[in-house]
Short mmCIF file of C-alpha atoms in Angstrom, two decimals:
data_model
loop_
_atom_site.label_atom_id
_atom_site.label_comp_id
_atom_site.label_asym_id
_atom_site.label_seq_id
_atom_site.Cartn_x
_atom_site.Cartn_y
_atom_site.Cartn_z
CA UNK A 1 0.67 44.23 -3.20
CA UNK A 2 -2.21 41.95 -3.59
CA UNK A 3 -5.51 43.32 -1.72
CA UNK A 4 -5.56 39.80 0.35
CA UNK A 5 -2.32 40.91 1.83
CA UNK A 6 -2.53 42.11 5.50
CA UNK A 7 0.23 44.39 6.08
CA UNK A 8 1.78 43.91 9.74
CA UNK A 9 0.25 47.15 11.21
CA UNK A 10 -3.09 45.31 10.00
CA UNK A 11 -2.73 42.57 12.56
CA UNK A 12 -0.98 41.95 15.93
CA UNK A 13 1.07 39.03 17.86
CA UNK A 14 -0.91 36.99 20.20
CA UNK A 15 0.39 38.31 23.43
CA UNK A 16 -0.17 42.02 22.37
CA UNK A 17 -4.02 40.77 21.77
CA UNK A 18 -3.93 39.56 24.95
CA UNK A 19 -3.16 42.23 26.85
CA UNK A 20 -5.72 44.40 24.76
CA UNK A 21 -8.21 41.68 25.17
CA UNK A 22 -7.59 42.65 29.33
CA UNK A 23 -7.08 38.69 29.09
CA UNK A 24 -3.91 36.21 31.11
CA UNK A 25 -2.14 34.26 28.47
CA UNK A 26 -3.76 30.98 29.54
CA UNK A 27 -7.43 32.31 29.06
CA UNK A 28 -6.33 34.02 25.66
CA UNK A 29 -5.61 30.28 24.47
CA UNK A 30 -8.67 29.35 25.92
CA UNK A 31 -10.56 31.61 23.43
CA UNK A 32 -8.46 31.05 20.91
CA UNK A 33 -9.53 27.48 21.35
CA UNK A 34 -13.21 27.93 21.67
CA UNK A 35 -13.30 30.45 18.50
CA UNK A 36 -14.16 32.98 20.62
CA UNK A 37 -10.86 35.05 19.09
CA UNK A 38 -10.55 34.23 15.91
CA UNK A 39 -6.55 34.13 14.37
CA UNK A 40 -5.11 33.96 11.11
CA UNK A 41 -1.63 32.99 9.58
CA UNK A 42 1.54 35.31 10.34
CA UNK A 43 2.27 35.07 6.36
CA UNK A 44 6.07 35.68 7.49
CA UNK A 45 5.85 32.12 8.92
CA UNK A 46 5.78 33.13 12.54
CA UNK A 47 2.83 31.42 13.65
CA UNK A 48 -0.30 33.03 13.83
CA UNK A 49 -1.55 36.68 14.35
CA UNK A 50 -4.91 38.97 15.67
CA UNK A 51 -6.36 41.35 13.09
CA UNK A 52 -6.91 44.93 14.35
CA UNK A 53 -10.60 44.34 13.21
CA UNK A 54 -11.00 40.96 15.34
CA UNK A 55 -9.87 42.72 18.24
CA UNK A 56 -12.08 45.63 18.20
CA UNK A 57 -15.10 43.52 17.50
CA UNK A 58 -14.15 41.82 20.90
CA UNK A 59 -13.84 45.08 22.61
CA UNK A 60 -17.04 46.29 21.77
CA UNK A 61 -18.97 43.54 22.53
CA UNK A 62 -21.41 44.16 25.71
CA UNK A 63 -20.07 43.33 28.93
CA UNK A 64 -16.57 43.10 27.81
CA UNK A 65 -14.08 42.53 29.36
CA UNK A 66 -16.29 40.41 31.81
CA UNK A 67 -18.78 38.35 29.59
CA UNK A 68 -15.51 37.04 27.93
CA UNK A 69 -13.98 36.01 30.76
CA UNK A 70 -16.68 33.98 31.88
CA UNK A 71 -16.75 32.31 28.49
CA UNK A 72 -13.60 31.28 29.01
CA UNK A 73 -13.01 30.82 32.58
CA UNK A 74 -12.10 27.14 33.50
CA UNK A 75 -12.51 25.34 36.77
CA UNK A 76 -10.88 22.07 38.41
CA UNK A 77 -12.86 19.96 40.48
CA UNK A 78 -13.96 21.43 43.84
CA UNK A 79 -15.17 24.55 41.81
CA UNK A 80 -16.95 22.51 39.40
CA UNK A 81 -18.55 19.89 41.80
CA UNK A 82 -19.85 23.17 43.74
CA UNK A 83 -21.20 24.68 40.34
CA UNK A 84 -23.09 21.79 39.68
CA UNK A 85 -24.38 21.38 43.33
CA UNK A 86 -22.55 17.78 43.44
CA UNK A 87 -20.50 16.44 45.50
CA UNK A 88 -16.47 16.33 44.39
CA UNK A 89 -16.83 11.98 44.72
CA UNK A 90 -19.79 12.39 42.43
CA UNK A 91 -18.05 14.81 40.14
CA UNK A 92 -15.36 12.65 39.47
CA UNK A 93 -17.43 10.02 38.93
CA UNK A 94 -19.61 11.97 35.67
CA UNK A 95 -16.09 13.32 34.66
CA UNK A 96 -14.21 9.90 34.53
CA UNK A 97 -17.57 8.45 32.55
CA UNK A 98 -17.62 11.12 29.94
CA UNK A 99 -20.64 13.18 30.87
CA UNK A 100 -18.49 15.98 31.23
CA UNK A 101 -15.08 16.70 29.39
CA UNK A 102 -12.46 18.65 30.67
CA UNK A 103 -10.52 21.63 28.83
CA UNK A 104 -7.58 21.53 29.16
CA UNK A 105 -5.11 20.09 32.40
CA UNK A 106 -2.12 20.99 33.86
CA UNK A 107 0.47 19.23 36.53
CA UNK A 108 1.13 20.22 39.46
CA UNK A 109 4.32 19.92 42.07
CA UNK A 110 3.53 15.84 42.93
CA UNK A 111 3.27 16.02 38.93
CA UNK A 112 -0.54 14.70 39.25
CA UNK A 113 -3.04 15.52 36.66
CA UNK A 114 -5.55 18.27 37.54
CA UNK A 115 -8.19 18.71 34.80
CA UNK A 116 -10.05 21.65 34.19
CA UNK A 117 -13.53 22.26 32.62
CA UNK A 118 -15.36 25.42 31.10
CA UNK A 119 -17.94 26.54 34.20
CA UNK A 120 -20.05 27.63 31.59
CA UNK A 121 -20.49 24.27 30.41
CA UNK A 122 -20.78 22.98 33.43
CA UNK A 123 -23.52 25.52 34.41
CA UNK A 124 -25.69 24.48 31.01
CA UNK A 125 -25.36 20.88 32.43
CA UNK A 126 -26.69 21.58 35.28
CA UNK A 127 -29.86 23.92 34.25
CA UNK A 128 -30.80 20.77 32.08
CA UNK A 129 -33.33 18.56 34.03
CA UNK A 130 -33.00 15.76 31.75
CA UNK A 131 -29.47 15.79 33.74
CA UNK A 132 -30.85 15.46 37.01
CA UNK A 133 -30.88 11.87 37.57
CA UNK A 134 -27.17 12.19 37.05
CA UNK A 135 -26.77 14.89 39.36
CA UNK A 136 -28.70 13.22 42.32
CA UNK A 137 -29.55 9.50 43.66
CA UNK A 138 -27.44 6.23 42.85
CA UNK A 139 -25.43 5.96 40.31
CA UNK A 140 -27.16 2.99 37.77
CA UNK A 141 -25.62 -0.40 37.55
CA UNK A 142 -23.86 -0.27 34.27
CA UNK A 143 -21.97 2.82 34.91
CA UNK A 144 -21.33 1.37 38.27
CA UNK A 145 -19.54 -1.15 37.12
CA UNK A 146 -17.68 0.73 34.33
CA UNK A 147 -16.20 2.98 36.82
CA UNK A 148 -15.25 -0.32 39.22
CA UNK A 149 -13.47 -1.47 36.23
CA UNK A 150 -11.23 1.17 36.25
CA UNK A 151 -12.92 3.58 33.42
CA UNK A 152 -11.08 7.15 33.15
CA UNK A 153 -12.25 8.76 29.48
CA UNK A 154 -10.59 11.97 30.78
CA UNK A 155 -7.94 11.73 28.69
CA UNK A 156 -9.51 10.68 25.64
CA UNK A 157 -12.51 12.99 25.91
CA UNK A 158 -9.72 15.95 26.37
CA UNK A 159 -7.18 14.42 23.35
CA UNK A 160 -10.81 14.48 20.49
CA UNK A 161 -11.42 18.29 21.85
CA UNK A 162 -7.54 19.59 21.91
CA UNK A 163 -7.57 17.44 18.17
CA UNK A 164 -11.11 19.52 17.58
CA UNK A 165 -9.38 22.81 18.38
CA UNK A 166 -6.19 22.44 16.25
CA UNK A 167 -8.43 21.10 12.99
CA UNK A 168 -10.25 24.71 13.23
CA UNK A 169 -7.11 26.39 12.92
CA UNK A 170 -5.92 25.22 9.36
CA UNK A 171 -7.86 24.77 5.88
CA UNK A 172 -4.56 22.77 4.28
CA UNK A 173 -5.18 18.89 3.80
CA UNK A 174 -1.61 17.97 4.77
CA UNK A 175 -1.69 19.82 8.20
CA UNK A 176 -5.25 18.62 8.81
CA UNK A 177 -3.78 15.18 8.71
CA UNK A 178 -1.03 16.15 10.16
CA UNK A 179 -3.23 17.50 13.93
CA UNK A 180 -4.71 13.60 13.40
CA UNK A 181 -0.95 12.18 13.09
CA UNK A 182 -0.43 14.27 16.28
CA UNK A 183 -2.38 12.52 18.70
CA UNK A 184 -0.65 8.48 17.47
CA UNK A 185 2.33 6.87 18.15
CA UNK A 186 5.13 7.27 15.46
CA UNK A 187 4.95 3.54 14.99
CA UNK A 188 1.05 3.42 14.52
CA UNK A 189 1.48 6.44 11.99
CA UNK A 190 3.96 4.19 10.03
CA UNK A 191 1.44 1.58 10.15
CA UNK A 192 -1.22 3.83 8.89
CA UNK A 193 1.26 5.96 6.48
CA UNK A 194 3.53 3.25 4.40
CA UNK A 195 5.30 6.12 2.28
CA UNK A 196 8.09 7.43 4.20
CA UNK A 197 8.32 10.65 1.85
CA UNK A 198 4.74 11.11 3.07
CA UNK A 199 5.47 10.60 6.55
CA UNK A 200 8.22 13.74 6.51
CA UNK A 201 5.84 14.98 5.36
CA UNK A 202 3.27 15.12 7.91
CA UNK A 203 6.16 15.80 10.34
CA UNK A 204 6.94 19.18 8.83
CA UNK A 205 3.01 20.23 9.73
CA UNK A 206 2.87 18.50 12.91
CA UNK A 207 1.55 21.20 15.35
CA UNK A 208 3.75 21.93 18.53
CA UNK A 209 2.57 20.08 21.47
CA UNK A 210 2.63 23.73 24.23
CA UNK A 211 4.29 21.86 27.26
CA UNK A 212 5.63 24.34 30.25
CA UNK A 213 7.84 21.33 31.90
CA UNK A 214 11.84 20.82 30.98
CA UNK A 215 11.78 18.78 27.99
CA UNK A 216 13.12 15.20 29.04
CA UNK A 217 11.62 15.91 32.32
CA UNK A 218 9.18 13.34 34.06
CA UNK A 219 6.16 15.94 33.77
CA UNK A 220 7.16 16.31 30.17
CA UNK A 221 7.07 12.36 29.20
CA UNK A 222 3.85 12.41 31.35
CA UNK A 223 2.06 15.34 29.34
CA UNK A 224 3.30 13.95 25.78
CA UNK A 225 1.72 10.38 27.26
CA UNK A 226 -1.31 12.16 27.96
CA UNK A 227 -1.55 14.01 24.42
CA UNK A 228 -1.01 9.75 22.39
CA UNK A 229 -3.76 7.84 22.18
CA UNK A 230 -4.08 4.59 24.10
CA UNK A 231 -6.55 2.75 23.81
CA UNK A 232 -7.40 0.37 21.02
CA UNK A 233 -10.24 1.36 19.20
CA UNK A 234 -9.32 5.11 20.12
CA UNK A 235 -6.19 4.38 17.71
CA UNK A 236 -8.22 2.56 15.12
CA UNK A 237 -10.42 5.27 14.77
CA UNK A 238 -7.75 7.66 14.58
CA UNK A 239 -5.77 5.89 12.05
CA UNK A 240 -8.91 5.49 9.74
CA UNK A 241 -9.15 9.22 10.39
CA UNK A 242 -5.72 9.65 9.30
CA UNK A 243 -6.20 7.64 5.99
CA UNK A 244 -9.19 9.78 4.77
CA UNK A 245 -6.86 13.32 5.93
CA UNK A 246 -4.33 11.77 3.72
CA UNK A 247 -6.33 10.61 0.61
CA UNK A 248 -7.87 14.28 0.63
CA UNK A 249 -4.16 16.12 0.77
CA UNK A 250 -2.72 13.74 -2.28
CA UNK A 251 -5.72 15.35 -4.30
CA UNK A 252 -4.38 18.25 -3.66
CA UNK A 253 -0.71 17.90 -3.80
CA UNK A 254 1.97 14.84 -3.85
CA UNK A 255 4.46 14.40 -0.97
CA UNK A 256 7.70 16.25 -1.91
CA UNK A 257 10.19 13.08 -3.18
CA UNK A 258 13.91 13.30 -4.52
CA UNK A 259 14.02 13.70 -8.34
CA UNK A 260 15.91 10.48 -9.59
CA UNK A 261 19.42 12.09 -10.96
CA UNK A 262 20.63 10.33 -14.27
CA UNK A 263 23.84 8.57 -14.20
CA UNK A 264 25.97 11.03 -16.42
CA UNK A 265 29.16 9.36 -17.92
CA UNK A 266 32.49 11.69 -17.73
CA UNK A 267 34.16 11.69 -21.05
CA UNK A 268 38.02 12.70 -20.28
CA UNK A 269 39.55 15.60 -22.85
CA UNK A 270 42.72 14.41 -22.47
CA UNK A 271 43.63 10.86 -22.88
CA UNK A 272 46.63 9.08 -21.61
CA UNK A 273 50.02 8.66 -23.07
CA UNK A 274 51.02 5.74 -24.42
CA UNK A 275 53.63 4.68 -26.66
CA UNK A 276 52.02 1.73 -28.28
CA UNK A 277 49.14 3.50 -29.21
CA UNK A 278 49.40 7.34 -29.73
CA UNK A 279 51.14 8.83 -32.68
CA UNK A 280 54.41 10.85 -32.53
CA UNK A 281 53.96 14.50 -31.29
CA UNK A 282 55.61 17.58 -33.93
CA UNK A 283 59.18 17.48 -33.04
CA UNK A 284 61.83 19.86 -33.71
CA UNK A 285 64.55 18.62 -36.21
CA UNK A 286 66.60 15.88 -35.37
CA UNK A 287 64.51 14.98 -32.27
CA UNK A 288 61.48 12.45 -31.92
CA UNK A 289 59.29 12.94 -29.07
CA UNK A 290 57.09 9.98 -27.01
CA UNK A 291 53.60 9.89 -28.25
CA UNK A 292 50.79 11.59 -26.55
CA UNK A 293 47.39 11.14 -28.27
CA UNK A 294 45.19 8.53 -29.40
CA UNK A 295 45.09 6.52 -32.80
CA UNK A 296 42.46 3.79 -34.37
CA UNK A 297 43.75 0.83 -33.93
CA UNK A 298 44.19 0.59 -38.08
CA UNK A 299 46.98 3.43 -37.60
CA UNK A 300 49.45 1.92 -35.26
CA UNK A 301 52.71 0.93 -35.43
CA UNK A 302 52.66 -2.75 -35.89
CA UNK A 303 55.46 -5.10 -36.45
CA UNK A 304 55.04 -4.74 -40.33
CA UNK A 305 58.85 -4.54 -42.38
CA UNK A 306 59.62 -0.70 -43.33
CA UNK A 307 59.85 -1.81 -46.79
CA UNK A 308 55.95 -2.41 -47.04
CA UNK A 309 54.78 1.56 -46.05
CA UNK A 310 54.86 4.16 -48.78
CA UNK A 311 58.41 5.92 -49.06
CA UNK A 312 57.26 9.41 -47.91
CA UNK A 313 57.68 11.67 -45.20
CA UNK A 314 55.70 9.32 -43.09
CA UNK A 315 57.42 6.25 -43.40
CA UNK A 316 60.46 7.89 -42.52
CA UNK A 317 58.99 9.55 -40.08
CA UNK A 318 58.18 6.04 -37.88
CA UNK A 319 61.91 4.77 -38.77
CA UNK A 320 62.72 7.80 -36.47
CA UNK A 321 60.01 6.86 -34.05
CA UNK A 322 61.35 2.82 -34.22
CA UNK A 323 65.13 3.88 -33.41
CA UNK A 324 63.87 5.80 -30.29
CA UNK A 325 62.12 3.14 -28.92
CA UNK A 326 64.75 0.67 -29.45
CA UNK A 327 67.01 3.36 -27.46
CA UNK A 328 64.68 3.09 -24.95
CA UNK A 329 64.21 -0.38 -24.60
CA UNK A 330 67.81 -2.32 -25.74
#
Protein backbone atom coordinates (compact mmCIF):
# COMPACT_ATOMS: atom_id res chain seq x y z
CA UNK A 1 0.00 0.00 0.00
CA UNK A 2 1.29 3.31 -1.01
CA UNK A 3 2.09 5.67 2.16
CA UNK A 4 -0.48 8.40 0.53
CA UNK A 5 -3.15 5.85 1.08
CA UNK A 6 -5.53 6.59 4.03
CA UNK A 7 -6.90 3.44 5.18
CA UNK A 8 -10.75 3.80 6.22
CA UNK A 9 -10.11 3.64 10.03
CA UNK A 10 -7.81 6.78 9.09
CA UNK A 11 -10.77 8.92 8.18
CA UNK A 12 -14.54 9.12 8.89
CA UNK A 13 -18.02 9.88 6.95
CA UNK A 14 -19.29 13.32 7.26
CA UNK A 15 -22.16 12.72 9.56
CA UNK A 16 -19.98 10.69 12.07
CA UNK A 17 -17.69 14.08 12.09
CA UNK A 18 -20.55 15.79 12.80
CA UNK A 19 -21.70 14.37 15.62
CA UNK A 20 -18.03 14.35 17.07
CA UNK A 21 -17.70 17.89 16.01
CA UNK A 22 -21.01 18.32 18.75
CA UNK A 23 -22.23 20.07 15.37
CA UNK A 24 -26.28 19.78 13.44
CA UNK A 25 -25.78 18.62 9.93
CA UNK A 26 -26.62 22.05 8.49
CA UNK A 27 -23.79 23.90 10.51
CA UNK A 28 -21.30 20.95 9.67
CA UNK A 29 -21.83 22.09 5.89
CA UNK A 30 -21.49 25.42 6.96
CA UNK A 31 -17.85 24.71 8.05
CA UNK A 32 -17.25 22.58 5.57
CA UNK A 33 -17.99 25.54 3.38
CA UNK A 34 -16.03 28.16 5.15
CA UNK A 35 -12.81 25.72 5.47
CA UNK A 36 -13.26 25.68 8.84
CA UNK A 37 -13.35 21.52 8.53
CA UNK A 38 -11.29 20.64 6.11
CA UNK A 39 -12.39 17.16 3.87
CA UNK A 40 -10.72 15.05 1.52
CA UNK A 41 -11.77 12.44 -1.22
CA UNK A 42 -13.50 9.02 -0.08
CA UNK A 43 -10.89 7.23 -2.62
CA UNK A 44 -13.74 4.42 -2.84
CA UNK A 45 -15.73 7.07 -4.78
CA UNK A 46 -18.22 7.81 -2.06
CA UNK A 47 -17.89 11.37 -1.80
CA UNK A 48 -15.81 12.88 0.60
CA UNK A 49 -14.48 11.95 4.15
CA UNK A 50 -12.96 13.66 7.77
CA UNK A 51 -9.47 12.52 8.75
CA UNK A 52 -9.13 11.36 12.38
CA UNK A 53 -6.33 14.07 12.57
CA UNK A 54 -8.70 17.00 11.20
CA UNK A 55 -11.10 16.17 13.71
CA UNK A 56 -8.99 16.19 16.71
CA UNK A 57 -7.34 19.40 15.72
CA UNK A 58 -11.00 20.81 15.88
CA UNK A 59 -11.59 19.34 19.21
CA UNK A 60 -8.78 20.78 20.79
CA UNK A 61 -9.06 24.05 19.71
CA UNK A 62 -9.97 26.62 22.69
CA UNK A 63 -13.46 27.20 23.29
CA UNK A 64 -14.63 24.29 21.34
CA UNK A 65 -17.40 23.28 20.88
CA UNK A 66 -18.65 26.97 21.27
CA UNK A 67 -16.10 29.24 19.33
CA UNK A 68 -17.03 26.94 16.32
CA UNK A 69 -20.38 27.34 16.51
CA UNK A 70 -20.29 30.90 16.43
CA UNK A 71 -18.09 30.72 13.36
CA UNK A 72 -20.56 29.10 11.76
CA UNK A 73 -23.79 30.15 13.10
CA UNK A 74 -26.06 31.85 10.41
CA UNK A 75 -28.87 34.29 10.88
CA UNK A 76 -31.99 35.47 8.64
CA UNK A 77 -33.06 38.86 8.77
CA UNK A 78 -34.63 40.02 12.06
CA UNK A 79 -31.49 38.48 13.82
CA UNK A 80 -29.20 40.13 11.56
CA UNK A 81 -30.89 43.64 11.33
CA UNK A 82 -30.74 43.44 15.35
CA UNK A 83 -26.92 42.44 15.19
CA UNK A 84 -26.16 45.25 13.23
CA UNK A 85 -28.37 47.71 15.28
CA UNK A 86 -30.50 48.39 11.91
CA UNK A 87 -33.63 48.31 11.26
CA UNK A 88 -35.08 44.96 9.23
CA UNK A 89 -36.35 47.78 6.13
CA UNK A 90 -32.79 48.99 6.25
CA UNK A 91 -31.31 45.53 6.33
CA UNK A 92 -32.92 44.49 3.38
CA UNK A 93 -32.08 47.34 1.75
CA UNK A 94 -27.77 46.76 2.28
CA UNK A 95 -28.59 43.00 1.61
CA UNK A 96 -30.51 43.46 -1.76
CA UNK A 97 -27.49 46.12 -2.80
CA UNK A 98 -24.69 43.76 -2.08
CA UNK A 99 -23.12 45.20 1.04
CA UNK A 100 -23.83 42.13 2.68
CA UNK A 101 -24.13 38.53 1.12
CA UNK A 102 -26.05 35.91 2.43
CA UNK A 103 -24.88 32.14 3.12
CA UNK A 104 -26.82 30.11 2.22
CA UNK A 105 -31.14 30.16 1.97
CA UNK A 106 -33.70 27.91 2.43
CA UNK A 107 -37.74 27.88 1.60
CA UNK A 108 -40.10 27.84 3.70
CA UNK A 109 -44.01 26.49 3.76
CA UNK A 110 -45.38 29.67 1.31
CA UNK A 111 -42.08 28.39 -0.58
CA UNK A 112 -40.55 32.11 -0.15
CA UNK A 113 -36.90 32.64 -0.03
CA UNK A 114 -35.39 33.29 3.43
CA UNK A 115 -31.64 34.09 3.21
CA UNK A 116 -29.29 33.63 5.80
CA UNK A 117 -25.94 35.36 6.63
CA UNK A 118 -22.84 34.44 8.91
CA UNK A 119 -23.48 36.83 12.29
CA UNK A 120 -19.95 36.90 12.47
CA UNK A 121 -19.73 38.71 9.38
CA UNK A 122 -22.27 40.69 10.07
CA UNK A 123 -20.77 41.67 13.49
CA UNK A 124 -17.20 42.72 11.62
CA UNK A 125 -19.49 44.97 9.45
CA UNK A 126 -20.76 46.56 11.96
CA UNK A 127 -17.52 47.28 14.30
CA UNK A 128 -16.19 49.01 11.03
CA UNK A 129 -16.89 52.82 11.19
CA UNK A 130 -16.10 53.36 7.69
CA UNK A 131 -19.63 51.38 7.57
CA UNK A 132 -21.48 53.72 9.52
CA UNK A 133 -22.90 55.96 7.03
CA UNK A 134 -24.50 52.80 5.74
CA UNK A 135 -25.76 51.78 8.93
CA UNK A 136 -27.43 55.19 9.85
CA UNK A 137 -29.05 58.39 7.95
CA UNK A 138 -30.53 58.34 4.26
CA UNK A 139 -29.76 56.11 2.03
CA UNK A 140 -27.66 58.20 -1.05
CA UNK A 141 -29.31 58.87 -4.32
CA UNK A 142 -27.72 56.34 -6.55
CA UNK A 143 -28.42 53.41 -4.44
CA UNK A 144 -31.79 54.90 -4.01
CA UNK A 145 -32.63 54.57 -7.19
CA UNK A 146 -30.98 51.15 -7.83
CA UNK A 147 -33.11 49.63 -5.26
CA UNK A 148 -36.44 51.60 -6.88
CA UNK A 149 -35.45 49.88 -9.96
CA UNK A 150 -35.98 46.71 -8.65
CA UNK A 151 -32.16 45.66 -7.70
CA UNK A 152 -31.98 42.18 -5.68
CA UNK A 153 -28.02 40.89 -5.98
CA UNK A 154 -29.06 38.28 -3.35
CA UNK A 155 -29.01 35.71 -5.54
CA UNK A 156 -26.05 36.43 -7.44
CA UNK A 157 -23.91 37.48 -4.48
CA UNK A 158 -25.02 33.88 -2.88
CA UNK A 159 -24.54 31.79 -6.52
CA UNK A 160 -20.25 33.49 -6.77
CA UNK A 161 -19.90 32.28 -2.87
CA UNK A 162 -21.76 28.66 -3.14
CA UNK A 163 -19.45 28.60 -6.78
CA UNK A 164 -16.41 29.89 -4.28
CA UNK A 165 -17.08 27.02 -1.87
CA UNK A 166 -17.34 24.09 -4.36
CA UNK A 167 -13.92 25.40 -6.37
CA UNK A 168 -12.06 24.83 -2.82
CA UNK A 169 -13.12 21.42 -2.74
CA UNK A 170 -11.36 19.95 -5.93
CA UNK A 171 -7.69 20.47 -7.47
CA UNK A 172 -8.88 18.55 -10.99
CA UNK A 173 -9.25 21.03 -14.05
CA UNK A 174 -12.27 19.19 -15.47
CA UNK A 175 -14.37 19.40 -12.18
CA UNK A 176 -13.17 22.96 -11.59
CA UNK A 177 -14.89 23.75 -14.82
CA UNK A 178 -17.30 21.64 -14.23
CA UNK A 179 -18.60 23.84 -10.44
CA UNK A 180 -18.45 26.95 -13.26
CA UNK A 181 -20.73 24.81 -15.80
CA UNK A 182 -22.91 24.35 -12.66
CA UNK A 183 -24.18 27.64 -12.09
CA UNK A 184 -25.34 28.17 -16.47
CA UNK A 185 -28.00 27.08 -18.37
CA UNK A 186 -27.38 23.81 -20.42
CA UNK A 187 -27.97 25.87 -23.52
CA UNK A 188 -25.43 28.71 -22.54
CA UNK A 189 -22.86 25.83 -21.67
CA UNK A 190 -23.38 24.55 -25.30
CA UNK A 191 -22.78 27.95 -26.41
CA UNK A 192 -19.67 28.26 -24.43
CA UNK A 193 -18.60 24.36 -24.88
CA UNK A 194 -19.03 23.46 -28.86
CA UNK A 195 -17.58 19.78 -28.34
CA UNK A 196 -20.27 17.61 -27.26
CA UNK A 197 -17.68 14.82 -26.06
CA UNK A 198 -16.47 17.68 -23.85
CA UNK A 199 -19.72 18.61 -22.66
CA UNK A 200 -20.37 14.77 -21.16
CA UNK A 201 -17.78 15.46 -20.00
CA UNK A 202 -18.27 18.20 -17.68
CA UNK A 203 -21.60 16.48 -16.84
CA UNK A 204 -19.91 13.48 -15.27
CA UNK A 205 -18.09 16.16 -12.64
CA UNK A 206 -20.98 18.33 -12.26
CA UNK A 207 -21.36 18.65 -8.43
CA UNK A 208 -24.86 17.68 -6.92
CA UNK A 209 -27.00 20.62 -6.41
CA UNK A 210 -28.14 19.48 -2.13
CA UNK A 211 -31.96 20.32 -2.55
CA UNK A 212 -34.34 18.96 0.51
CA UNK A 213 -37.72 19.55 -1.70
CA UNK A 214 -39.41 16.50 -3.94
CA UNK A 215 -37.62 16.67 -7.09
CA UNK A 216 -40.20 18.03 -9.77
CA UNK A 217 -41.70 19.89 -6.98
CA UNK A 218 -42.40 23.77 -7.24
CA UNK A 219 -39.73 24.48 -4.35
CA UNK A 220 -37.40 22.28 -6.30
CA UNK A 221 -37.71 24.23 -9.86
CA UNK A 222 -37.54 27.36 -7.59
CA UNK A 223 -34.15 26.37 -5.77
CA UNK A 224 -32.48 25.00 -9.15
CA UNK A 225 -33.73 28.70 -10.61
CA UNK A 226 -32.07 30.23 -7.83
CA UNK A 227 -28.66 28.15 -8.18
CA UNK A 228 -28.59 29.43 -12.76
CA UNK A 229 -27.41 32.49 -13.43
CA UNK A 230 -29.64 35.22 -14.82
CA UNK A 231 -28.54 38.02 -15.58
CA UNK A 232 -26.56 39.03 -18.61
CA UNK A 233 -23.26 39.98 -17.86
CA UNK A 234 -23.45 37.50 -14.76
CA UNK A 235 -23.54 34.72 -17.66
CA UNK A 236 -20.90 36.38 -19.76
CA UNK A 237 -18.63 36.40 -17.09
CA UNK A 238 -19.32 32.98 -16.23
CA UNK A 239 -18.97 31.61 -19.61
CA UNK A 240 -15.52 33.40 -20.08
CA UNK A 241 -14.83 31.72 -16.76
CA UNK A 242 -15.81 28.52 -18.15
CA UNK A 243 -13.53 28.86 -21.31
CA UNK A 244 -10.30 29.49 -19.28
CA UNK A 245 -11.52 26.15 -16.69
CA UNK A 246 -11.66 24.36 -19.93
CA UNK A 247 -8.45 25.44 -21.79
CA UNK A 248 -6.57 24.55 -18.40
CA UNK A 249 -8.25 20.77 -18.16
CA UNK A 250 -7.36 19.97 -22.10
CA UNK A 251 -3.65 20.63 -20.91
CA UNK A 252 -4.09 18.21 -18.76
CA UNK A 253 -6.15 15.61 -20.36
CA UNK A 254 -8.50 15.29 -23.67
CA UNK A 255 -12.25 14.65 -23.33
CA UNK A 256 -12.83 10.84 -23.48
CA UNK A 257 -14.14 10.31 -27.46
CA UNK A 258 -15.15 6.93 -29.25
CA UNK A 259 -12.13 5.30 -31.00
CA UNK A 260 -13.14 5.26 -34.81
CA UNK A 261 -13.60 1.25 -35.46
CA UNK A 262 -12.22 0.18 -38.99
CA UNK A 263 -14.57 -1.22 -41.42
CA UNK A 264 -13.36 -4.97 -41.40
CA UNK A 265 -14.48 -6.96 -44.57
CA UNK A 266 -15.85 -10.71 -43.78
CA UNK A 267 -14.21 -13.11 -46.10
CA UNK A 268 -16.71 -16.31 -46.21
CA UNK A 269 -14.76 -19.97 -45.83
CA UNK A 270 -17.19 -21.56 -47.63
CA UNK A 271 -18.38 -20.40 -50.92
CA UNK A 272 -21.56 -21.21 -52.65
CA UNK A 273 -22.46 -24.03 -54.89
CA UNK A 274 -22.80 -23.62 -58.22
CA UNK A 275 -22.83 -25.76 -61.11
CA UNK A 276 -21.49 -23.45 -63.72
CA UNK A 277 -18.65 -22.60 -61.85
CA UNK A 278 -17.31 -25.13 -59.23
CA UNK A 279 -15.59 -28.28 -60.22
CA UNK A 280 -16.98 -31.83 -59.66
CA UNK A 281 -16.67 -33.12 -56.02
CA UNK A 282 -14.68 -36.99 -55.58
CA UNK A 283 -17.42 -39.31 -56.39
CA UNK A 284 -17.72 -42.87 -55.79
CA UNK A 285 -17.67 -45.09 -59.00
CA UNK A 286 -20.25 -44.81 -61.38
CA UNK A 287 -21.73 -41.66 -59.73
CA UNK A 288 -21.00 -37.84 -60.50
CA UNK A 289 -21.84 -35.49 -57.87
CA UNK A 290 -23.03 -31.46 -58.34
CA UNK A 291 -20.12 -29.21 -57.88
CA UNK A 292 -19.37 -27.46 -54.70
CA UNK A 293 -16.24 -25.24 -54.82
CA UNK A 294 -14.85 -22.51 -56.70
CA UNK A 295 -12.73 -22.48 -60.03
CA UNK A 296 -10.79 -19.51 -62.10
CA UNK A 297 -12.69 -18.67 -64.60
CA UNK A 298 -9.79 -20.30 -67.13
CA UNK A 299 -10.94 -23.83 -65.62
CA UNK A 300 -14.58 -24.02 -66.39
CA UNK A 301 -16.56 -25.99 -68.35
CA UNK A 302 -17.21 -24.05 -71.44
CA UNK A 303 -19.02 -25.02 -74.52
CA UNK A 304 -15.67 -26.25 -76.15
CA UNK A 305 -16.18 -29.94 -78.36
CA UNK A 306 -14.80 -33.00 -76.13
CA UNK A 307 -12.56 -33.74 -78.91
CA UNK A 308 -10.32 -30.55 -78.18
CA UNK A 309 -9.32 -31.56 -74.18
CA UNK A 310 -6.51 -34.02 -73.63
CA UNK A 311 -7.80 -37.77 -73.60
CA UNK A 312 -7.06 -38.47 -69.88
CA UNK A 313 -8.77 -39.12 -66.83
CA UNK A 314 -9.95 -35.58 -66.88
CA UNK A 315 -11.55 -35.27 -70.02
CA UNK A 316 -13.49 -38.17 -69.30
CA UNK A 317 -14.08 -37.15 -66.23
CA UNK A 318 -16.32 -33.81 -67.52
CA UNK A 319 -18.09 -36.21 -70.24
CA UNK A 320 -19.47 -37.73 -66.94
CA UNK A 321 -20.09 -34.33 -65.48
CA UNK A 322 -21.85 -33.13 -69.16
CA UNK A 323 -24.32 -36.29 -69.19
CA UNK A 324 -25.48 -35.35 -65.62
CA UNK A 325 -26.31 -32.07 -66.38
CA UNK A 326 -28.07 -32.84 -69.47
CA UNK A 327 -30.14 -35.36 -67.09
CA UNK A 328 -30.85 -32.59 -65.18
CA UNK A 329 -31.83 -30.17 -67.54
CA UNK A 330 -33.52 -32.19 -70.86
Amino acid sequence: MSGNTMTPSATTSLSRAAREMELKRGEFDLALHLGCVRSVPDEGGGGRRVTRTEIDRVRSEAGFPETLRERVKAVGTTEGAALMGVTTARFTRLARLGVVVPVKFYLNRYRAVVWLYLAEELREFAADKENAALLSGRTPEGLRSQLEAGLDVRPRNWRGRYMGFLLRQTEDPWARAAVVASLLHPVQVAEAVRDPYERAYLNRFRPERASHHAPDSPAAHLAARLMTAEDPDEISWLQADLGQALAEARVLRPAPRPVPKGVTLSVASAPVSSPRTAPPRTASPGTVSPPTASLPLSSQPGPAAPEERPATGEHEQSRRLFRWLRRRNP
